[in-house]
Tab-separated table of C-alpha atoms in Angstrom:
chain	number	residue	atom	x	y	z
A	1	MET	CA	0.000	0.000	0.000
A	2	ASP	CA	1.457	3.374	-0.983
A	3	GLY	CA	1.290	6.460	1.227
A	4	ALA	CA	-1.593	8.098	-0.611
A	5	ALA	CA	-3.768	4.972	-0.305
A	6	ALA	CA	-2.948	4.724	3.412
A	7	VAL	CA	-3.980	8.361	3.921
A	8	ALA	CA	-7.240	7.798	2.035
A	9	GLU	CA	-7.981	4.761	4.219
A	10	TRP	CA	-7.407	6.730	7.444
A	11	LEU	CA	-9.478	9.722	6.346
A	12	ASP	CA	-12.318	7.403	5.400
A	13	ILE	CA	-12.247	5.893	8.904
A	14	LEU	CA	-12.252	9.370	10.451
A	15	ALA	CA	-15.292	10.355	8.409
A	16	ARG	CA	-17.351	7.153	8.783
A	17	GLU	CA	-16.465	5.816	12.219
A	18	ARG	CA	-15.399	8.885	14.163
A	19	ARG	CA	-17.772	11.352	12.498
A	20	ALA	CA	-15.032	13.943	11.976
A	21	SER	CA	-16.274	17.152	10.375
A	22	GLY	CA	-15.757	17.890	6.706
A	23	ASN	CA	-13.449	20.785	7.577
A	24	THR	CA	-11.270	18.516	9.725
A	25	ILE	CA	-11.051	15.904	6.967
A	26	GLU	CA	-10.023	18.471	4.366
A	27	ALA	CA	-7.471	20.089	6.689
A	28	TYR	CA	-5.887	16.701	7.465
A	29	ARG	CA	-5.924	15.763	3.783
A	30	SER	CA	-3.940	18.913	3.022
A	31	ASP	CA	-1.566	18.381	5.952
A	32	LEU	CA	-0.761	14.796	4.996
A	33	GLY	CA	-0.453	15.672	1.313
A	34	LEU	CA	2.261	18.177	2.227
A	35	PHE	CA	3.925	15.614	4.474
A	36	LEU	CA	3.981	12.903	1.791
A	37	GLY	CA	5.352	15.423	-0.702
A	38	PHE	CA	8.128	16.334	1.718
A	39	LEU	CA	8.982	12.651	2.266
A	40	ALA	CA	9.076	11.993	-1.476
A	41	ARG	CA	11.680	14.742	-1.863
A	42	HIS	CA	13.525	13.717	1.282
A	43	LEU	CA	13.636	9.972	0.505
A	44	GLY	CA	13.916	10.290	-3.268
A	45	GLU	CA	10.755	8.263	-3.907
A	46	GLU	CA	7.099	8.073	-2.979
A	47	PRO	CA	6.872	6.605	0.553
A	48	ASP	CA	5.043	3.307	0.992
A	49	ARG	CA	3.645	1.839	4.197
A	50	ALA	CA	6.976	0.285	5.147
A	51	ALA	CA	8.791	3.598	4.735
A	52	LEU	CA	6.181	5.391	6.815
A	53	GLY	CA	6.571	2.809	9.573
A	54	ALA	CA	10.343	3.346	9.631
A	55	LEU	CA	10.304	7.130	10.053
A	56	ARG	CA	12.515	8.764	12.680
A	57	PRO	CA	11.840	11.858	14.802
A	58	ALA	CA	14.429	13.807	12.803
A	59	GLU	CA	12.328	13.481	9.657
A	60	LEU	CA	9.238	14.864	11.353
A	61	ARG	CA	11.269	17.738	12.799
A	62	ALA	CA	12.676	18.459	9.349
A	63	PHE	CA	9.155	18.619	7.915
A	64	LEU	CA	7.994	21.033	10.636
A	65	ALA	CA	11.095	23.165	10.113
A	66	GLU	CA	10.416	23.346	6.374
A	67	ARG	CA	6.827	24.407	7.042
A	68	ALA	CA	8.026	27.101	9.443
A	69	GLY	CA	10.262	28.364	6.669
A	70	GLN	CA	7.202	28.495	4.415
A	71	GLY	CA	5.456	30.764	6.894
A	72	ASP	CA	3.294	28.317	8.865
A	73	SER	CA	2.281	29.635	12.255
A	74	ASN	CA	2.776	27.617	15.433
A	75	ALA	CA	-0.931	26.775	15.448
A	76	THR	CA	-0.834	25.502	11.855
A	77	ARG	CA	2.243	23.366	12.463
A	78	ALA	CA	0.694	21.965	15.639
A	79	ARG	CA	-2.367	20.918	13.628
A	80	ARG	CA	-0.205	19.338	10.927
A	81	LEU	CA	1.661	17.355	13.580
A	82	ALA	CA	-1.651	16.226	15.097
A	83	ALA	CA	-2.707	14.910	11.690
A	84	ILE	CA	0.600	13.059	11.253
A	85	ARG	CA	0.390	11.565	14.762
A	86	GLY	CA	-3.104	10.240	14.162
A	87	PHE	CA	-2.157	8.859	10.766
A	88	LEU	CA	1.002	7.047	11.948
A	89	ARG	CA	-0.811	5.596	14.961
A	90	HIS	CA	-3.540	4.338	12.638
A	91	LEU	CA	-0.921	2.607	10.481
A	92	ALA	CA	0.655	0.967	13.529
A	93	ARG	CA	-2.712	-0.296	14.823
A	94	ARG	CA	-4.146	-1.429	11.506
A	95	HIS	CA	-1.055	-2.723	9.703
A	96	GLY	CA	1.577	-3.280	12.369
A	97	GLY	CA	4.799	-1.394	12.930
A	98	ASP	CA	5.751	1.121	15.564
A	99	THR	CA	5.466	4.824	16.217
A	100	ALA	CA	9.097	5.480	17.123
A	101	ALA	CA	9.041	8.691	15.092
A	102	LEU	CA	6.575	10.147	17.587
A	103	ALA	CA	8.570	9.305	20.710
A	104	GLY	CA	9.461	12.428	22.637
A	105	LEU	CA	8.398	14.694	19.774
A	106	ARG	CA	6.742	17.876	20.984
A	107	GLY	CA	4.884	20.108	18.639
A	108	PRO	CA	5.070	23.891	18.570
A	109	ARG	CA	2.855	25.553	21.127
A	110	ALA	CA	0.175	27.798	19.746
A	111	LYS	CA	0.019	31.072	21.644
A	112	ALA	CA	-3.320	31.366	23.390
A	113	PRO	CA	-5.230	34.344	21.994
A	114	VAL	CA	-5.820	37.199	24.392
A	115	PRO	CA	-9.572	37.733	24.843
A	116	ARG	CA	-10.828	40.960	23.290
A	117	ALA	CA	-13.295	42.625	25.602
A	118	LEU	CA	-15.534	45.610	24.947
A	119	THR	CA	-15.479	48.681	27.128
A	120	PRO	CA	-18.183	48.701	29.834
A	121	GLU	CA	-20.005	51.418	27.887
A	122	ALA	CA	-19.945	49.425	24.629
A	123	ALA	CA	-21.089	46.232	26.340
A	124	LYS	CA	-24.018	48.053	27.941
A	125	GLU	CA	-24.823	49.675	24.603
A	126	VAL	CA	-25.111	46.250	22.953
A	127	ALA	CA	-27.455	44.969	25.660
A	128	ARG	CA	-29.620	48.105	25.480
A	129	GLY	CA	-29.625	48.852	21.789
A	130	ILE	CA	-29.714	45.458	20.070
A	131	GLY	CA	-33.515	45.591	20.048
A	132	ALA	CA	-33.348	48.346	17.422
A	133	VAL	CA	-32.294	45.795	14.790
A	134	HIS	CA	-35.136	44.044	12.971
A	135	ASP	CA	-34.689	41.438	10.272
A	136	PRO	CA	-37.522	41.942	7.750
A	137	GLU	CA	-36.826	38.533	6.210
A	138	ARG	CA	-37.952	36.834	9.422
A	139	ALA	CA	-41.623	36.441	10.229
A	140	MET	CA	-41.351	37.733	13.786
A	141	GLN	CA	-43.016	40.910	14.988
A	142	PRO	CA	-40.535	43.733	15.639
A	143	ALA	CA	-41.585	44.145	19.295
A	144	MET	CA	-41.229	40.421	19.914
A	145	GLN	CA	-37.833	40.203	18.230
A	146	ALA	CA	-36.620	43.299	20.095
A	147	ALA	CA	-37.622	41.878	23.495
A	148	ARG	CA	-35.988	38.537	22.694
A	149	ASP	CA	-32.695	40.026	21.535
A	150	VAL	CA	-32.434	42.471	24.439
A	151	ALA	CA	-33.051	39.609	26.882
A	152	LEU	CA	-30.499	37.359	25.175
A	153	PHE	CA	-27.667	39.895	24.991
A	154	THR	CA	-28.377	41.242	28.479
A	155	LEU	CA	-28.085	37.664	29.718
A	156	LEU	CA	-24.812	37.074	27.858
A	157	TYR	CA	-23.153	40.139	29.356
A	158	GLY	CA	-24.845	40.041	32.750
A	159	CYS	CA	-24.079	36.361	33.441
A	160	GLY	CA	-21.032	35.690	31.249
A	161	LEU	CA	-22.646	32.831	29.341
A	162	ARG	CA	-21.503	31.232	26.136
A	163	ILE	CA	-24.144	31.777	23.477
A	164	ALA	CA	-24.718	28.012	23.215
A	165	GLU	CA	-25.384	27.893	26.962
A	166	ALA	CA	-27.933	30.706	26.769
A	167	LEU	CA	-29.736	29.221	23.771
A	168	ALA	CA	-29.927	25.810	25.460
A	169	LEU	CA	-32.079	27.238	28.278
A	170	ASP	CA	-35.758	26.343	28.487
A	171	VAL	CA	-38.578	28.477	29.834
A	172	ARG	CA	-38.442	26.623	33.155
A	173	ASP	CA	-34.848	27.880	33.568
A	174	ALA	CA	-35.757	31.552	33.091
A	175	PRO	CA	-34.416	33.806	35.856
A	176	LEU	CA	-37.428	35.967	36.730
A	177	PRO	CA	-37.889	38.904	39.103
A	178	GLY	CA	-38.587	37.784	42.646
A	179	ALA	CA	-37.145	34.303	42.101
A	180	GLU	CA	-34.530	33.122	44.551
A	181	GLY	CA	-31.171	31.612	43.691
A	182	GLY	CA	-29.028	31.869	40.625
A	183	LEU	CA	-29.282	30.531	37.109
A	184	ARG	CA	-28.365	26.888	36.577
A	185	VAL	CA	-26.253	26.585	33.431
A	186	ARG	CA	-25.041	23.450	31.684
A	187	GLY	CA	-21.619	24.143	30.200
A	188	LYS	CA	-19.019	22.189	28.247
A	189	GLY	CA	-18.887	18.491	29.008
A	190	GLY	CA	-22.306	18.677	30.665
A	191	LYS	CA	-20.786	20.376	33.719
A	192	GLU	CA	-23.333	22.440	35.630
A	193	ARG	CA	-22.725	25.690	37.469
A	194	ILE	CA	-24.842	28.291	39.217
A	195	VAL	CA	-24.380	31.938	38.276
A	196	PRO	CA	-25.910	34.916	40.072
A	197	VAL	CA	-28.391	37.017	38.110
A	198	LEU	CA	-28.603	40.805	38.188
A	199	PRO	CA	-32.045	42.458	38.526
A	200	THR	CA	-31.655	44.039	35.076
A	201	VAL	CA	-31.196	40.564	33.558
A	202	ARG	CA	-34.306	39.257	35.315
A	203	GLN	CA	-36.317	42.232	34.080
A	204	ALA	CA	-35.171	41.787	30.482
A	205	VAL	CA	-36.019	38.077	30.549
A	206	ALA	CA	-39.438	38.812	32.053
A	207	ALA	CA	-40.132	41.373	29.309
A	208	TRP	CA	-39.291	38.764	26.691
A	209	LEU	CA	-41.444	36.081	28.323
A	210	ALA	CA	-44.388	38.484	28.170
A	211	GLN	CA	-43.939	38.345	24.365
A	212	HIS	CA	-43.031	34.636	24.152
A	213	PRO	CA	-45.672	32.910	21.975
A	214	GLU	CA	-45.709	29.680	23.998
A	215	PRO	CA	-44.066	30.106	27.422
A	216	LEU	CA	-44.523	26.513	28.579
A	217	PRO	CA	-41.857	25.060	30.899
A	218	ASP	CA	-40.371	22.656	28.348
A	219	GLN	CA	-40.278	25.168	25.484
A	220	PRO	CA	-36.982	26.830	24.449
A	221	LEU	CA	-36.489	30.117	26.260
A	222	PHE	CA	-35.249	31.841	23.106
A	223	LEU	CA	-37.239	31.094	19.962
A	224	GLY	CA	-36.541	31.757	16.311
A	225	ALA	CA	-39.114	33.119	13.880
A	226	ARG	CA	-40.377	29.617	13.031
A	227	GLY	CA	-40.932	28.567	16.621
A	228	ALA	CA	-37.828	26.404	17.021
A	229	ARG	CA	-34.880	27.084	19.319
A	230	LEU	CA	-33.041	30.202	18.171
A	231	ASP	CA	-30.100	29.509	15.878
A	232	PRO	CA	-26.806	31.069	17.082
A	233	ALA	CA	-26.164	32.343	13.549
A	234	VAL	CA	-29.304	34.514	13.740
A	235	ALA	CA	-28.125	36.149	16.971
A	236	GLN	CA	-24.631	36.659	15.563
A	237	ARG	CA	-26.066	38.285	12.438
A	238	ALA	CA	-28.196	40.654	14.518
A	239	LEU	CA	-25.132	41.805	16.424
A	240	ARG	CA	-23.113	42.235	13.221
A	241	THR	CA	-25.861	44.490	11.875
A	242	TYR	CA	-26.137	46.453	15.101
A	243	ARG	CA	-22.425	47.045	15.569
A	244	ARG	CA	-22.262	48.640	12.118
A	245	LEU	CA	-25.237	50.868	12.890
A	246	ALA	CA	-23.826	51.836	16.294
A	247	GLY	CA	-20.200	52.171	15.193
A	248	LEU	CA	-18.992	49.438	17.546
A	249	PRO	CA	-15.681	47.619	16.904
A	250	GLU	CA	-15.553	44.526	14.714
A	251	HIS	CA	-14.746	42.314	17.695
A	252	ALA	CA	-18.164	43.116	19.204
A	253	THR	CA	-19.512	39.559	19.041
A	254	PRO	CA	-21.691	37.485	21.370
A	255	HIS	CA	-18.586	35.817	22.783
A	256	ALA	CA	-16.944	39.204	23.359
A	257	LEU	CA	-19.730	39.908	25.856
A	258	ARG	CA	-18.564	36.896	27.874
A	259	HIS	CA	-14.991	38.195	27.694
A	260	SER	CA	-16.262	41.600	28.781
A	261	PHE	CA	-18.098	40.079	31.749
A	262	ALA	CA	-14.875	38.461	33.006
A	263	THR	CA	-12.604	41.412	32.272
A	264	HIS	CA	-14.883	43.934	33.945
A	265	LEU	CA	-15.260	41.726	37.019
A	266	LEU	CA	-11.495	41.397	37.266
A	267	GLY	CA	-11.039	45.137	36.851
A	268	GLY	CA	-13.562	45.676	39.647
A	269	GLY	CA	-11.533	43.551	42.045
A	270	ALA	CA	-13.215	40.140	41.711
A	271	ASP	CA	-11.201	37.107	42.755
A	272	LEU	CA	-9.791	35.057	39.868
A	273	ARG	CA	-11.065	31.799	41.368
A	274	ALA	CA	-14.569	33.238	41.609
A	275	ILE	CA	-14.431	34.301	37.942
A	276	GLN	CA	-13.295	30.781	37.038
A	277	GLU	CA	-16.386	29.350	38.729
A	278	LEU	CA	-18.701	31.870	37.090
A	279	LEU	CA	-17.322	31.151	33.622
A	280	GLY	CA	-17.274	27.387	34.107
A	281	HIS	CA	-13.595	27.027	33.219
A	282	ALA	CA	-12.141	23.629	34.123
A	283	SER	CA	-8.653	25.114	34.522
A	284	LEU	CA	-7.586	28.309	36.239
A	285	SER	CA	-4.981	28.828	33.509
A	286	THR	CA	-7.819	29.507	31.053
A	287	THR	CA	-9.215	32.205	33.318
A	288	GLN	CA	-5.776	33.725	33.850
A	289	ARG	CA	-5.822	35.008	30.270
A	290	TYR	CA	-7.979	37.837	31.577
A	291	THR	CA	-5.170	39.085	33.810
A	292	ARG	CA	-3.205	39.846	30.630
A	293	VAL	CA	-6.136	41.855	29.278
A	294	ASP	CA	-6.498	43.807	32.509
A	295	ALA	CA	-2.751	44.452	32.748
A	296	ALA	CA	-2.725	45.766	29.174
A	297	ALA	CA	-5.617	48.110	29.934
A	298	LEU	CA	-3.872	49.322	33.081
A	299	LEU	CA	-0.677	50.048	31.144
A	300	GLU	CA	-2.594	51.977	28.488
A	301	THR	CA	-4.294	54.059	31.191
A	302	TRP	CA	-0.873	54.792	32.709
A	303	ARG	CA	0.533	55.849	29.338
A	304	GLN	CA	-2.334	58.268	28.787
A	305	ALA	CA	-2.426	59.683	32.292
A	306	HIS	CA	1.131	59.830	33.620
A	307	PRO	CA	2.882	63.156	32.926
A	308	ARG	CA	6.166	61.412	32.144
A	309	ALA	CA	4.722	58.573	30.056
A	310	ASP	CA	6.108	60.100	26.868
């Protein structure tokens, strides 16, 4: 079996048995095509299964070095290495051989992106003003759509939810005025957490429920125009439209409201461990990204305010 046939076999298994997405399949196809091309040049011939099973770490490092020279970022090279690891392990399991080339090989670390938060004023503006956007292509009354969107984006900023978490809520979960306790949220991996709810969030949700066409306990809290659970893409499109109308920055997205929630809490003196719990992060290191954002904002304030900053 030549290298190309082995790659096709592995990608077929990923698609059929592991239900990998089409984007993942195409990315791995490209990664392994580059790798086989490199090996053909390096070895002087197209690699077959035996040659692939006899690879050494030095050959994988040489491939990654060549890709770095071609301008690949750390994140791209890390993904290419992940594709190669999976492929070589598949060959060893399915056809025998070893994975000596992978022993002790560490991929480049992708730098974690720094969250981009909105200013407190911009975040509040989104929550207040999003109701001004109406999509005429959707068969939902303007007042109903406005109440829904204001409730959704107020909830995202006021409670720091991921948009998927907010849209997964049912009517029975709605945090209403006068209710005791926080909002129970199911996050990644099915992990539940309780987040406190501000009065303004409760009021916005109550205003939406007054417009909700079928506020039964088991119905989705946030509905689309056709009565099904609201699609995240619809909410994202509404915010894209609004940020252009309001002159907000391009990074004003639903997820930026979650970043803003965490950054503004940290800037107000909240404990990092408490923010971790509120966001539902499994690791404190994920939450610590917000300290970099806050430190950058503090430095910028110093540069603007200190008389000797120039």
